[in-house]
Amino acid sequence: EAQVTQNPRYLITVTGKKLTVTCSQNMNHEYMSWYRQDPGLGLRQIYYSMNVEVTDKGDVPEGYKVSRKEKRNFPLILESPSPNQTSLYFCASSAQGAGSKNIQYFGAGTRLSVL
Amino acid sequence: SQKIEQNSEALNIQEGKTATLTCNYTNYSPAYLQWYRQDPGRGPVFLLLIRENEKEKRKERLKVTFDTTLKQSLFHITASQPADSATYLCALDPDAGNMLTFGGGTRLMVKP
């Protein structure tokens, strides 16, 4: 089954404690991205990656890091989480190239609370 | 700056009626416009895509229109059912590239 898998689904942590949210896709998609979703602000892109070893900032990259060492994986790293990073996070992937139409496939989400 | 507006207030309609959701945008020239459905606690799911040179697209009970002059897309669900209750997001794509920009979504409630 084609899917994007995020882990963990729920996470409660404290300010300053480094954490990683993993994301994996099994569709051989080139493009992967991370979004955060907050009430009244909608989905905002944090980082994206067009392919292995190629990453770039989205609209709200401050406080986050990503890496793309393998095509299927795109982890989101919070080196020193702060309460304003409490949010619902989504990983997404899409195929690239002619005819792909940039349709995004989303993971189930990770609800993060930073105390 | 670029702006995408969807009605933040929930839309409540009776089962069997047609639901119409609006997506307006400014300072943007999208080549594509997409609609997604999001259920509580889950990730958005792609529904329909319409190109800038298409005026209307249909899929079963769904219809999307795209008016680049008005800078507006309308999303219709005919013969609505309680199972259609969800939040619907529009997303604009300037060139089928990488930066998809999402609206805030409109919550639809279909009452039996």
mmCIF file of C-alpha atoms in Angstrom:
data_model
loop_
_atom_site.group_PDB
_atom_site.id
_atom_site.type_symbol
_atom_site.label_atom_id
_atom_site.label_comp_id
_atom_site.label_asym_id
_atom_site.label_seq_id
_atom_site.Cartn_x
_atom_site.Cartn_y
_atom_site.Cartn_z
ATOM 1 C CA GLU A 1 0.000 0.000 0.000
ATOM 2 C CA ALA A 2 1.314 3.415 -1.006
ATOM 3 C CA GLN A 3 1.797 5.512 2.087
ATOM 4 C CA VAL A 4 3.707 8.147 4.002
ATOM 5 C CA THR A 5 4.537 7.037 7.527
ATOM 6 C CA GLN A 6 5.338 9.428 10.345
ATOM 7 C CA ASN A 7 6.523 8.560 13.825
ATOM 8 C CA PRO A 8 5.668 9.213 16.529
ATOM 9 C CA ARG A 9 2.015 10.179 16.199
ATOM 10 C CA TYR A 10 1.999 11.970 19.538
ATOM 11 C CA LEU A 11 4.897 13.483 21.437
ATOM 12 C CA ILE A 12 5.121 15.506 24.619
ATOM 13 C CA THR A 13 8.512 16.951 25.470
ATOM 14 C CA VAL A 14 10.141 19.740 27.420
ATOM 15 C CA THR A 15 11.837 22.895 26.227
ATOM 16 C CA GLY A 16 15.352 22.322 24.945
ATOM 17 C CA LYS A 17 15.257 18.539 24.629
ATOM 18 C CA LYS A 18 16.279 17.572 21.095
ATOM 19 C CA LEU A 19 13.811 15.444 19.186
ATOM 20 C CA THR A 20 13.407 13.876 15.764
ATOM 21 C CA VAL A 21 10.205 13.096 13.915
ATOM 22 C CA THR A 22 10.714 10.470 11.246
ATOM 23 C CA CYS A 23 9.017 10.331 7.852
ATOM 24 C CA SER A 24 9.212 7.565 5.297
ATOM 25 C CA GLN A 25 7.467 7.066 1.942
ATOM 26 C CA ASN A 26 7.271 3.921 -0.189
ATOM 27 C CA MET A 27 6.246 5.530 -3.495
ATOM 28 C CA ASN A 28 9.752 6.387 -4.740
ATOM 29 C CA HIS A 29 8.808 10.069 -4.760
ATOM 30 C CA GLU A 30 11.528 12.611 -5.380
ATOM 31 C CA TYR A 31 9.886 15.457 -3.503
ATOM 32 C CA MET A 32 9.236 15.467 0.233
ATOM 33 C CA SER A 33 8.246 18.259 2.589
ATOM 34 C CA TRP A 34 7.264 19.108 6.130
ATOM 35 C CA TYR A 35 4.319 21.287 7.140
ATOM 36 C CA ARG A 36 2.996 22.517 10.414
ATOM 37 C CA GLN A 37 -0.697 23.199 10.934
ATOM 38 C CA ASP A 38 -1.949 25.679 13.505
ATOM 39 C CA PRO A 39 -5.508 26.928 14.133
ATOM 40 C CA GLY A 40 -6.241 29.991 12.033
ATOM 41 C CA LEU A 41 -2.938 29.727 10.155
ATOM 42 C CA GLY A 42 -3.507 26.685 8.013
ATOM 43 C CA LEU A 43 -0.732 24.515 6.626
ATOM 44 C CA ARG A 44 2.638 26.215 6.429
ATOM 45 C CA GLN A 45 5.666 24.644 4.803
ATOM 46 C CA ILE A 46 8.760 24.247 6.987
ATOM 47 C CA TYR A 47 11.302 22.596 4.673
ATOM 48 C CA TYR A 48 11.241 20.674 1.447
ATOM 49 C CA SER A 49 13.549 18.396 -0.475
ATOM 50 C CA MET A 50 13.605 17.898 -4.221
ATOM 51 C CA ASN A 51 15.794 14.815 -4.031
ATOM 52 C CA VAL A 52 18.553 13.118 -2.053
ATOM 53 C CA GLU A 53 20.951 15.625 -0.460
ATOM 54 C CA VAL A 54 18.876 18.575 -1.777
ATOM 55 C CA THR A 55 16.887 20.522 0.815
ATOM 56 C CA ASP A 56 15.550 24.053 1.012
ATOM 57 C CA LYS A 57 13.665 26.319 3.388
ATOM 58 C CA GLY A 58 9.933 26.765 3.215
ATOM 59 C CA ASP A 59 7.934 29.558 4.782
ATOM 60 C CA VAL A 60 8.688 28.855 8.468
ATOM 61 C CA PRO A 61 12.083 27.109 8.786
ATOM 62 C CA GLU A 62 13.352 28.765 11.983
ATOM 63 C CA GLY A 63 14.084 26.263 14.742
ATOM 64 C CA TYR A 64 13.982 23.209 12.473
ATOM 65 C CA LYS A 65 16.477 21.086 10.584
ATOM 66 C CA VAL A 66 16.016 18.342 8.019
ATOM 67 C CA SER A 67 18.167 15.858 6.158
ATOM 68 C CA ARG A 68 17.654 13.710 3.069
ATOM 69 C CA LYS A 69 20.281 11.004 3.004
ATOM 70 C CA GLU A 70 17.991 8.442 1.395
ATOM 71 C CA LYS A 71 15.175 8.946 -1.063
ATOM 72 C CA ARG A 72 12.524 7.388 1.152
ATOM 73 C CA ASN A 73 13.331 9.170 4.434
ATOM 74 C CA PHE A 74 13.039 12.816 5.434
ATOM 75 C CA PRO A 75 13.378 13.336 9.198
ATOM 76 C CA LEU A 76 12.469 16.608 10.917
ATOM 77 C CA ILE A 77 14.815 17.634 13.719
ATOM 78 C CA LEU A 78 14.124 20.102 16.486
ATOM 79 C CA GLU A 79 17.486 20.768 18.106
ATOM 80 C CA SER A 80 16.099 22.847 20.984
ATOM 81 C CA PRO A 81 12.295 22.760 20.974
ATOM 82 C CA SER A 82 10.377 25.711 22.357
ATOM 83 C CA PRO A 83 6.683 26.040 23.315
ATOM 84 C CA ASN A 84 5.913 27.971 20.111
ATOM 85 C CA GLN A 85 6.729 24.803 18.188
ATOM 86 C CA THR A 86 3.746 23.059 19.742
ATOM 87 C CA SER A 87 1.750 22.151 16.664
ATOM 88 C CA LEU A 88 0.448 19.426 14.374
ATOM 89 C CA TYR A 89 3.122 18.357 11.885
ATOM 90 C CA PHE A 90 2.638 16.672 8.539
ATOM 91 C CA CYS A 91 5.111 15.083 6.188
ATOM 92 C CA ALA A 92 4.178 14.902 2.514
ATOM 93 C CA SER A 93 5.650 13.511 -0.669
ATOM 94 C CA SER A 94 4.964 13.878 -4.359
ATOM 95 C CA ALA A 95 6.310 12.708 -7.678
ATOM 96 C CA GLN A 96 8.097 15.188 -9.896
ATOM 97 C CA GLY A 97 8.489 15.503 -13.591
ATOM 98 C CA ALA A 98 6.092 15.972 -16.489
ATOM 99 C CA GLY A 99 2.590 14.855 -15.709
ATOM 100 C CA SER A 100 3.090 14.517 -11.966
ATOM 101 C CA LYS A 101 0.849 17.518 -11.188
ATOM 102 C CA ASN A 102 2.524 17.952 -7.800
ATOM 103 C CA ILE A 103 -0.192 16.035 -5.940
ATOM 104 C CA GLN A 104 0.805 15.741 -2.300
ATOM 105 C CA TYR A 105 0.489 12.532 -0.285
ATOM 106 C CA PHE A 106 0.380 13.269 3.429
ATOM 107 C CA GLY A 107 1.280 11.277 6.485
ATOM 108 C CA ALA A 108 -1.168 10.883 9.364
ATOM 109 C CA GLY A 109 0.439 13.683 11.359
ATOM 110 C CA THR A 110 2.468 14.120 14.528
ATOM 111 C CA ARG A 111 0.970 16.112 17.365
ATOM 112 C CA LEU A 112 3.796 17.735 19.295
ATOM 113 C CA SER A 113 3.498 19.489 22.638
ATOM 114 C CA VAL A 114 6.508 21.341 24.047
ATOM 115 C CA LEU A 115 6.151 22.200 27.718
ATOM 116 C CA SER B 1 2.059 39.497 -0.519
ATOM 117 C CA GLN B 2 0.370 36.338 -1.711
ATOM 118 C CA LYS B 3 -2.831 35.531 0.067
ATOM 119 C CA ILE B 4 -5.301 32.642 -0.110
ATOM 120 C CA GLU B 5 -8.638 33.010 1.635
ATOM 121 C CA GLN B 6 -11.138 30.348 2.528
ATOM 122 C CA ASN B 7 -14.127 31.008 4.734
ATOM 123 C CA SER B 8 -12.928 30.215 8.240
ATOM 124 C CA GLU B 9 -16.478 29.843 9.504
ATOM 125 C CA ALA B 10 -18.001 26.386 9.306
ATOM 126 C CA LEU B 11 -20.540 25.746 6.592
ATOM 127 C CA ASN B 12 -23.614 23.904 7.865
ATOM 128 C CA ILE B 13 -25.990 22.373 5.347
ATOM 129 C CA GLN B 14 -28.741 19.788 5.246
ATOM 130 C CA GLU B 15 -28.178 16.354 3.777
ATOM 131 C CA GLY B 16 -29.057 16.201 0.092
ATOM 132 C CA LYS B 17 -28.283 19.864 -0.578
ATOM 133 C CA THR B 18 -25.342 21.158 -2.586
ATOM 134 C CA ALA B 19 -22.400 22.474 -0.595
ATOM 135 C CA THR B 20 -20.375 25.284 -2.153
ATOM 136 C CA LEU B 21 -16.992 26.268 -0.750
ATOM 137 C CA THR B 22 -14.962 29.251 -1.907
ATOM 138 C CA CYS B 23 -11.246 29.802 -2.379
ATOM 139 C CA ASN B 24 -10.100 33.338 -3.212
ATOM 140 C CA TYR B 25 -6.550 34.420 -3.861
ATOM 141 C CA THR B 26 -4.628 37.642 -4.419
ATOM 142 C CA ASN B 27 -1.167 38.508 -5.744
ATOM 143 C CA TYR B 28 -0.906 35.060 -7.251
ATOM 144 C CA SER B 29 -0.968 33.508 -10.708
ATOM 145 C CA PRO B 30 -1.373 29.774 -10.129
ATOM 146 C CA ALA B 31 -0.975 27.346 -12.961
ATOM 147 C CA TYR B 32 -2.863 24.717 -10.984
ATOM 148 C CA LEU B 33 -5.329 24.695 -8.144
ATOM 149 C CA GLN B 34 -5.929 21.641 -5.973
ATOM 150 C CA TRP B 35 -8.569 20.700 -3.425
ATOM 151 C CA TYR B 36 -7.949 18.408 -0.468
ATOM 152 C CA ARG B 37 -10.139 16.877 2.203
ATOM 153 C CA GLN B 38 -8.952 16.667 5.809
ATOM 154 C CA ASP B 39 -10.671 14.668 8.538
ATOM 155 C CA PRO B 40 -10.003 15.454 12.223
ATOM 156 C CA GLY B 41 -6.609 14.196 13.342
ATOM 157 C CA ARG B 42 -5.620 13.005 9.867
ATOM 158 C CA GLY B 43 -3.557 14.257 6.975
ATOM 159 C CA PRO B 44 -5.133 15.976 3.953
ATOM 160 C CA VAL B 45 -6.186 13.756 1.067
ATOM 161 C CA PHE B 46 -6.104 14.941 -2.540
ATOM 162 C CA LEU B 47 -9.485 15.264 -4.277
ATOM 163 C CA LEU B 48 -9.273 17.262 -7.496
ATOM 164 C CA LEU B 49 -6.926 19.377 -9.546
ATOM 165 C CA ILE B 50 -7.823 22.030 -12.107
ATOM 166 C CA ARG B 51 -5.502 23.849 -14.494
ATOM 167 C CA GLU B 52 -5.587 27.581 -15.183
ATOM 168 C CA ASN B 53 -6.932 27.000 -18.693
ATOM 169 C CA GLU B 54 -9.783 24.792 -17.465
ATOM 170 C CA LYS B 55 -12.996 26.352 -16.270
ATOM 171 C CA GLU B 56 -14.574 23.308 -14.677
ATOM 172 C CA LYS B 57 -13.654 19.819 -13.522
ATOM 173 C CA ARG B 58 -15.930 17.053 -12.255
ATOM 174 C CA LYS B 59 -15.445 13.839 -10.329
ATOM 175 C CA GLU B 60 -18.540 11.942 -9.238
ATOM 176 C CA ARG B 61 -20.454 14.322 -6.909
ATOM 177 C CA LEU B 62 -17.629 16.864 -6.861
ATOM 178 C CA LYS B 63 -17.248 19.866 -9.138
ATOM 179 C CA VAL B 64 -14.529 22.499 -9.150
ATOM 180 C CA THR B 65 -14.524 25.756 -11.078
ATOM 181 C CA PHE B 66 -11.565 28.067 -11.617
ATOM 182 C CA ASP B 67 -11.996 31.708 -12.610
ATOM 183 C CA THR B 68 -8.592 33.344 -13.096
ATOM 184 C CA THR B 69 -10.226 36.721 -13.764
ATOM 185 C CA LEU B 70 -12.059 36.722 -10.437
ATOM 186 C CA LYS B 71 -9.115 34.892 -8.831
ATOM 187 C CA GLN B 72 -11.515 32.399 -7.355
ATOM 188 C CA SER B 73 -12.246 28.691 -7.247
ATOM 189 C CA LEU B 74 -15.543 27.173 -6.174
ATOM 190 C CA PHE B 75 -15.813 23.620 -4.852
ATOM 191 C CA HIS B 76 -19.241 21.993 -5.029
ATOM 192 C CA ILE B 77 -20.481 18.771 -3.458
ATOM 193 C CA THR B 78 -23.864 17.772 -4.829
ATOM 194 C CA ALA B 79 -26.331 15.534 -2.953
ATOM 195 C CA SER B 80 -24.253 16.024 0.183
ATOM 196 C CA GLN B 81 -24.099 13.308 2.822
ATOM 197 C CA PRO B 82 -23.088 13.373 6.509
ATOM 198 C CA ALA B 83 -19.952 11.437 5.462
ATOM 199 C CA ASP B 84 -18.886 14.521 3.491
ATOM 200 C CA SER B 85 -18.402 16.400 6.774
ATOM 201 C CA ALA B 86 -14.753 17.403 6.912
ATOM 202 C CA THR B 87 -12.439 20.360 6.375
ATOM 203 C CA TYR B 88 -11.687 21.189 2.756
ATOM 204 C CA LEU B 89 -8.446 22.896 1.773
ATOM 205 C CA CYS B 90 -7.554 24.604 -1.466
ATOM 206 C CA ALA B 91 -3.928 24.763 -2.563
ATOM 207 C CA LEU B 92 -2.313 26.855 -5.277
ATOM 208 C CA ASP B 93 0.602 25.769 -7.391
ATOM 209 C CA PRO B 94 2.400 28.379 -9.517
ATOM 210 C CA ASP B 95 3.918 25.927 -11.978
ATOM 211 C CA ALA B 96 3.441 22.288 -10.907
ATOM 212 C CA GLY B 97 6.725 22.803 -9.131
ATOM 213 C CA ASN B 98 7.492 22.426 -5.492
ATOM 214 C CA MET B 99 5.933 25.267 -3.511
ATOM 215 C CA LEU B 100 2.281 24.439 -2.979
ATOM 216 C CA THR B 101 0.544 27.094 -0.853
ATOM 217 C CA PHE B 102 -2.502 26.083 1.171
ATOM 218 C CA GLY B 103 -5.515 28.048 2.295
ATOM 219 C CA GLY B 104 -6.725 27.822 5.876
ATOM 220 C CA GLY B 105 -9.567 25.450 5.014
ATOM 221 C CA THR B 106 -13.334 25.515 5.474
ATOM 222 C CA ARG B 107 -15.098 23.072 7.746
ATOM 223 C CA LEU B 108 -18.223 21.532 6.238
ATOM 224 C CA MET B 109 -20.920 19.993 8.436
ATOM 225 C CA VAL B 110 -23.681 18.034 6.703
ATOM 226 C CA LYS B 111 -26.623 17.348 8.974
ATOM 227 C CA PRO B 112 -28.923 14.351 8.434
#
